[in-house]
Short mmCIF file of C-alpha atoms in Angstrom, two decimals:
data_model
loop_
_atom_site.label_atom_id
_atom_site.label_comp_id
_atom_site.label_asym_id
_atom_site.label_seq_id
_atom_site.Cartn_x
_atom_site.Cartn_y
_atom_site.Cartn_z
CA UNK A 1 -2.28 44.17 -44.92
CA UNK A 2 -3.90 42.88 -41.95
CA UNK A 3 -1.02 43.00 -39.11
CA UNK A 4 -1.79 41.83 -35.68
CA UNK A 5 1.19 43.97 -33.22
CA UNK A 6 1.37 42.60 -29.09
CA UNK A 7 3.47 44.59 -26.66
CA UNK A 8 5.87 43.75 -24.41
CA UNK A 9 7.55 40.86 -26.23
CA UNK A 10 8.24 39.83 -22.80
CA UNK A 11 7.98 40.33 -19.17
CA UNK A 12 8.38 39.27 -15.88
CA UNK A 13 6.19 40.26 -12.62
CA UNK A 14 6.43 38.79 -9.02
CA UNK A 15 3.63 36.66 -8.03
CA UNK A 16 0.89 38.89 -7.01
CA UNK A 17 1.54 41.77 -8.87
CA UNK A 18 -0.90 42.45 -11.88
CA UNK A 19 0.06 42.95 -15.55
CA UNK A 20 -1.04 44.56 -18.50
CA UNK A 21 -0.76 42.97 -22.18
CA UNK A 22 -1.28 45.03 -25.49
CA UNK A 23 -2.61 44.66 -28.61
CA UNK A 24 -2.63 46.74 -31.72
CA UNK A 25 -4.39 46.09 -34.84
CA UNK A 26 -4.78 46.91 -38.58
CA UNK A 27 -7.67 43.93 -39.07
CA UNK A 28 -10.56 45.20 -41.34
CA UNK A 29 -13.32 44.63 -41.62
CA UNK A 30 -13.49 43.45 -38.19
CA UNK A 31 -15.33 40.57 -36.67
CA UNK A 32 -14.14 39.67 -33.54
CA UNK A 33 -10.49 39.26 -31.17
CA UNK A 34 -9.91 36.74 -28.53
CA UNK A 35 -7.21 36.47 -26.71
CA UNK A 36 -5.58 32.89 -26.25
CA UNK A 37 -3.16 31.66 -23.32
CA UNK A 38 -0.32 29.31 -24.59
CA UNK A 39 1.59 27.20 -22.26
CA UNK A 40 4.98 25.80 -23.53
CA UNK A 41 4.35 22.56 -25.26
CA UNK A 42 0.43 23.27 -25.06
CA UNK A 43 -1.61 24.12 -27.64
CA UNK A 44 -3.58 27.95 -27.18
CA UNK A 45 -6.56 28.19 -25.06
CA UNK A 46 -9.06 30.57 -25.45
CA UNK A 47 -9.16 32.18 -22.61
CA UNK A 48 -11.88 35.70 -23.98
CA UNK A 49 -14.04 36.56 -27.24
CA UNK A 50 -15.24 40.17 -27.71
CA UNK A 51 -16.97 41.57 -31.14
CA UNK A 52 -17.28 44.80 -31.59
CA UNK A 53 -20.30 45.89 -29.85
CA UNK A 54 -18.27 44.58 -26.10
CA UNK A 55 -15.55 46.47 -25.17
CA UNK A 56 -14.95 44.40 -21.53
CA UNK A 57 -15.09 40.61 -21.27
CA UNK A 58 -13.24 38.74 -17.53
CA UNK A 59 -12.73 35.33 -17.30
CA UNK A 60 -11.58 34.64 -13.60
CA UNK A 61 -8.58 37.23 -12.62
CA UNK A 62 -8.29 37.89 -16.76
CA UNK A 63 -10.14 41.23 -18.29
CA UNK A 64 -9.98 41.90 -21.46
CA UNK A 65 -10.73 45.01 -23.27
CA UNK A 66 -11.49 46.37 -26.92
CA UNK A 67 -11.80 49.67 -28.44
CA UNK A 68 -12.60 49.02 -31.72
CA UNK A 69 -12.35 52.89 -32.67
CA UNK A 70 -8.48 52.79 -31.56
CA UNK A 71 -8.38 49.11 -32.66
CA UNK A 72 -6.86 48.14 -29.67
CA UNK A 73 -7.07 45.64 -27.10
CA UNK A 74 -5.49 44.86 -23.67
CA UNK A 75 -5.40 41.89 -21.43
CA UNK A 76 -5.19 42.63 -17.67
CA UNK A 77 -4.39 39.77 -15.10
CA UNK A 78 -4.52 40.36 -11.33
CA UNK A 79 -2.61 38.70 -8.54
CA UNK A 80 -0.48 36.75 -10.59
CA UNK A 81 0.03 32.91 -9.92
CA UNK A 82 3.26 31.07 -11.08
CA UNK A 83 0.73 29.40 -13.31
CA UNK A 84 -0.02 32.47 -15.40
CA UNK A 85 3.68 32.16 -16.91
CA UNK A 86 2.69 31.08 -20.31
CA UNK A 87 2.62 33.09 -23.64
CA UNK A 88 -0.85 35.13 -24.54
CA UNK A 89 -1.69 35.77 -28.16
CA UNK A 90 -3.99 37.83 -29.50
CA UNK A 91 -5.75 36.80 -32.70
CA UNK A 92 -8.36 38.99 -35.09
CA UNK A 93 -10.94 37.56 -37.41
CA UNK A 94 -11.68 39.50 -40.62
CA UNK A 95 -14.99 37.72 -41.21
CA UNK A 96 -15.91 34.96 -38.22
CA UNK A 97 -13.70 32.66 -40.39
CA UNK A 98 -10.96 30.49 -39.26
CA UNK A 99 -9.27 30.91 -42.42
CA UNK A 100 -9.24 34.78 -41.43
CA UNK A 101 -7.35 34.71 -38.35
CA UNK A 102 -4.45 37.01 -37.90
CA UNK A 103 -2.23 35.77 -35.03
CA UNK A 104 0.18 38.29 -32.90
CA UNK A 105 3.44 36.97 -32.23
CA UNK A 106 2.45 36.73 -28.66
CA UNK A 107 3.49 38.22 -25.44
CA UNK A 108 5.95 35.74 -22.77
CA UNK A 109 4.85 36.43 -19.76
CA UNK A 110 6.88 34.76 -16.52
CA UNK A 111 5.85 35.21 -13.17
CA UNK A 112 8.41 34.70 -10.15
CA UNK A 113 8.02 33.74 -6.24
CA UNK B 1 -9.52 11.89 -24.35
CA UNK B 2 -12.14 14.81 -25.05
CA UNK B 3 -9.88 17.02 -26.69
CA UNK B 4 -8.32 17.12 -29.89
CA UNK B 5 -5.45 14.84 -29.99
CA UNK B 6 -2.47 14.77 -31.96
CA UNK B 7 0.33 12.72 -33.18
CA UNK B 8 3.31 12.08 -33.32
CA UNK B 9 3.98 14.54 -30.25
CA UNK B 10 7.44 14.82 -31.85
CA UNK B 11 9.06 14.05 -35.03
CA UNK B 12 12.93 14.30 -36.42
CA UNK B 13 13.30 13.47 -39.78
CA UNK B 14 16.42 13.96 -42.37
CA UNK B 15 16.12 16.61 -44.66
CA UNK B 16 14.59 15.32 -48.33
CA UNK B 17 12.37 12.43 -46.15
CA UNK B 18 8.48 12.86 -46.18
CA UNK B 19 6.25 13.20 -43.04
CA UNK B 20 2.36 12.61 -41.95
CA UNK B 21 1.06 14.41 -39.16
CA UNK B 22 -2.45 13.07 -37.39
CA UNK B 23 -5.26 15.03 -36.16
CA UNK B 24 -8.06 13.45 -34.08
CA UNK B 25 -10.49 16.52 -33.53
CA UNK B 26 -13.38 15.98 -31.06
CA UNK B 27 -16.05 13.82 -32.10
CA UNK B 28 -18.69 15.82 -33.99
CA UNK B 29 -16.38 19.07 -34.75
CA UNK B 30 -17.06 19.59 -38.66
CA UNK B 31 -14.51 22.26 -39.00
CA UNK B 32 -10.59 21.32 -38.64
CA UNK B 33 -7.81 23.77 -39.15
CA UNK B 34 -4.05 23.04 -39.45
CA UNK B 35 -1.51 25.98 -38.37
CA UNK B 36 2.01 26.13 -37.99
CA UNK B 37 4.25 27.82 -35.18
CA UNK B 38 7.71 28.71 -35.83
CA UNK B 39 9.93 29.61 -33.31
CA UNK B 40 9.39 32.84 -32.30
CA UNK B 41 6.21 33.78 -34.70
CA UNK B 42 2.77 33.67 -34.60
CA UNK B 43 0.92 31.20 -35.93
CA UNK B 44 0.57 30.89 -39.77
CA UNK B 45 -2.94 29.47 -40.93
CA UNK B 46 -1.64 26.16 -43.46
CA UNK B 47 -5.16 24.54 -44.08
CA UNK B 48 -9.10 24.65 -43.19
CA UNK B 49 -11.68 21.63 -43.37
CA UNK B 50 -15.16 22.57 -42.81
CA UNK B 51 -17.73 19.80 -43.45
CA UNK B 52 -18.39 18.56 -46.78
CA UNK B 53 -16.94 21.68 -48.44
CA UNK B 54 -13.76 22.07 -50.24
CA UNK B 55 -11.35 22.48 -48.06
CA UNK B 56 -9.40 26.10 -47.65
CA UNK B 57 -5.80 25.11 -48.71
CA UNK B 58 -4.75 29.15 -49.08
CA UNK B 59 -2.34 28.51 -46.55
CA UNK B 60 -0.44 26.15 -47.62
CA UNK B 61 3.13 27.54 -48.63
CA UNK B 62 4.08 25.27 -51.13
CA UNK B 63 3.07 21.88 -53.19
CA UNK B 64 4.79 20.00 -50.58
CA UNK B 65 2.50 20.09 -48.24
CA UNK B 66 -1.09 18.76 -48.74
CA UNK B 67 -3.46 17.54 -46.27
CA UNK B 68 -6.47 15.09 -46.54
CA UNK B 69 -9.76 14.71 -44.14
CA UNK B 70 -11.53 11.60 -44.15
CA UNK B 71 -14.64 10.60 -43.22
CA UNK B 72 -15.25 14.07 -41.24
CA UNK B 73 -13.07 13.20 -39.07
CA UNK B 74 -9.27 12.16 -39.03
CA UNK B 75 -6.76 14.49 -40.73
CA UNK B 76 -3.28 14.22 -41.72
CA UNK B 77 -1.13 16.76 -42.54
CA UNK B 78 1.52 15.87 -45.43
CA UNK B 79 5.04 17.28 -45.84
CA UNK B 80 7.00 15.75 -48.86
CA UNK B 81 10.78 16.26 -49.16
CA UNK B 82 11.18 18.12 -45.70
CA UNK B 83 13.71 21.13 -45.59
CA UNK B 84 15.14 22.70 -42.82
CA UNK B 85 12.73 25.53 -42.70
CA UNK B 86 9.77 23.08 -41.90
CA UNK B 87 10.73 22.48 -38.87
CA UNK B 88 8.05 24.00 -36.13
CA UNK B 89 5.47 23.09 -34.62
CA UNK B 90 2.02 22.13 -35.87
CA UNK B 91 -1.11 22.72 -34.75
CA UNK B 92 -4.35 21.08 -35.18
CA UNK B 93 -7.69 22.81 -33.91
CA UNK B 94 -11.54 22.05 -34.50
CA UNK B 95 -14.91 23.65 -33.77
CA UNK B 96 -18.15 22.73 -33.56
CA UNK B 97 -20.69 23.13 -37.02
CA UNK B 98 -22.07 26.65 -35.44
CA UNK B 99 -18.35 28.29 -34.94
CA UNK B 100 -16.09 29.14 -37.85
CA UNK B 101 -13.04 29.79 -35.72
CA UNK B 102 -10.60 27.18 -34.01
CA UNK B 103 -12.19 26.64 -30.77
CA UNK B 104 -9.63 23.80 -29.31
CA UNK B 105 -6.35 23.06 -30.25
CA UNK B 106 -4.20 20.05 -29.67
CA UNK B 107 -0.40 20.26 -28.17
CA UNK B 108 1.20 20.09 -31.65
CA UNK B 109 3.39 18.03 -32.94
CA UNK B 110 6.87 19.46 -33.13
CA UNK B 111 8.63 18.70 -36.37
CA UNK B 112 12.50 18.89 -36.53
CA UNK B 113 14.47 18.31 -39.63
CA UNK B 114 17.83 17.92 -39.87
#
């Protein structure tokens, strides 16, 4: 079964400080994983896209990273704003098919002054 | 608005009534997806419109919910005789022709039966 696992649930970081987000998965056969930011009562915005040949992708202060051999992926964000607090979800497409998405349960992220 | 708009932003409904939900994807996007969000959970693909073809309905939990696209364009989402367990939010995305995957979403509309 195609399982898509994000770790921590939760957290909270002062402003400033940087973070790391997890993500596990059992996805085959793999196509791609992006990485969406969610704010509450927003829909998700794509914030990276990585196949399998890329194994770093940064948008602005967010990297993202893939090993597809360990199937896992992380998202890093440096000097946190207040405006990172939002929930990040990684999703993993089977075959480049929206209809083969596998959604994590996301991770909550808040960031305090 | 550019983006994909959707409405109503919220909706509470009694349990056994029926509900539409509209999706207006950006102009041009052939492919439309519907998802749902529960509390809590990940998303859970419901529906997938892509052109002219037949539309994906694999996601769809049961017969109560259908969807319909028309013209390329508009969609609504269906839910006859709401239960509580419906209640969540839905999500409408689209992409353009040359990307299978949801590229932008819309806010949702957050369904609550009671």
């Amino acid at each position: 079964k195609n399982q898509v696992e994000q770790s921590p649930q939760s957290l909270i970081i002062l402003e400033g400080k940087n973070c790391t987000l997890q993500c596990n998965y059992t996805v085959s056969p793999f196509s791609n994983l992006r990485w969406y930011k969610q704010d509450t009562g927003r829909g998700p915005v794509s914030l990276t896209i990585m196949t399998f040949s890329e194994n770093t992708k940064s948008n602005g202060r967010y990297t993202a990273t893939l090993d597809a051999d360990t199937k896992q992926s992380s998202l890093h964000i440096t000097a946190s704003q207040l405006s990172d607090s939002a929930s990040y979800i990684c999703v993993v497409s089977a075959n480049n098919a929206g209809n083969m998405l596998t959604f994590g349960g996301g991770t909550r992220l808040m960031v305090k002054p | 608005g550019a983006g994909v708009s959707q409405s109503p932003s919220n909706k509470v409904t009694e349990k056994g009534k029926d509900v539409e939900l509209r999706c207006d994807p950006i102009s041009g996007h052939t492919a439309l997806y519907w998802y749902r969000q529960s509390l809590g959970q990940g998303l859970e693909f419901l529906i997938y419109f892509q052109g002219n073809s037949a539309p994906d309905k694999s996601g769809l939990p049961s017969d109560r919910f259908s969807a319909e696209r028309t013209g390329g364009s508009v969609s609504t989402l269906t839910i006859q005789r709401t239960q509580q367990e419906d209640s969540a939010v839905y999500l409408c995305a689209s992409s353009p022709y040359y990307s299978n995957q949801p590229q932008h979403f819309g806010d949702g509309t957050r369904l609550s039966i009671l």
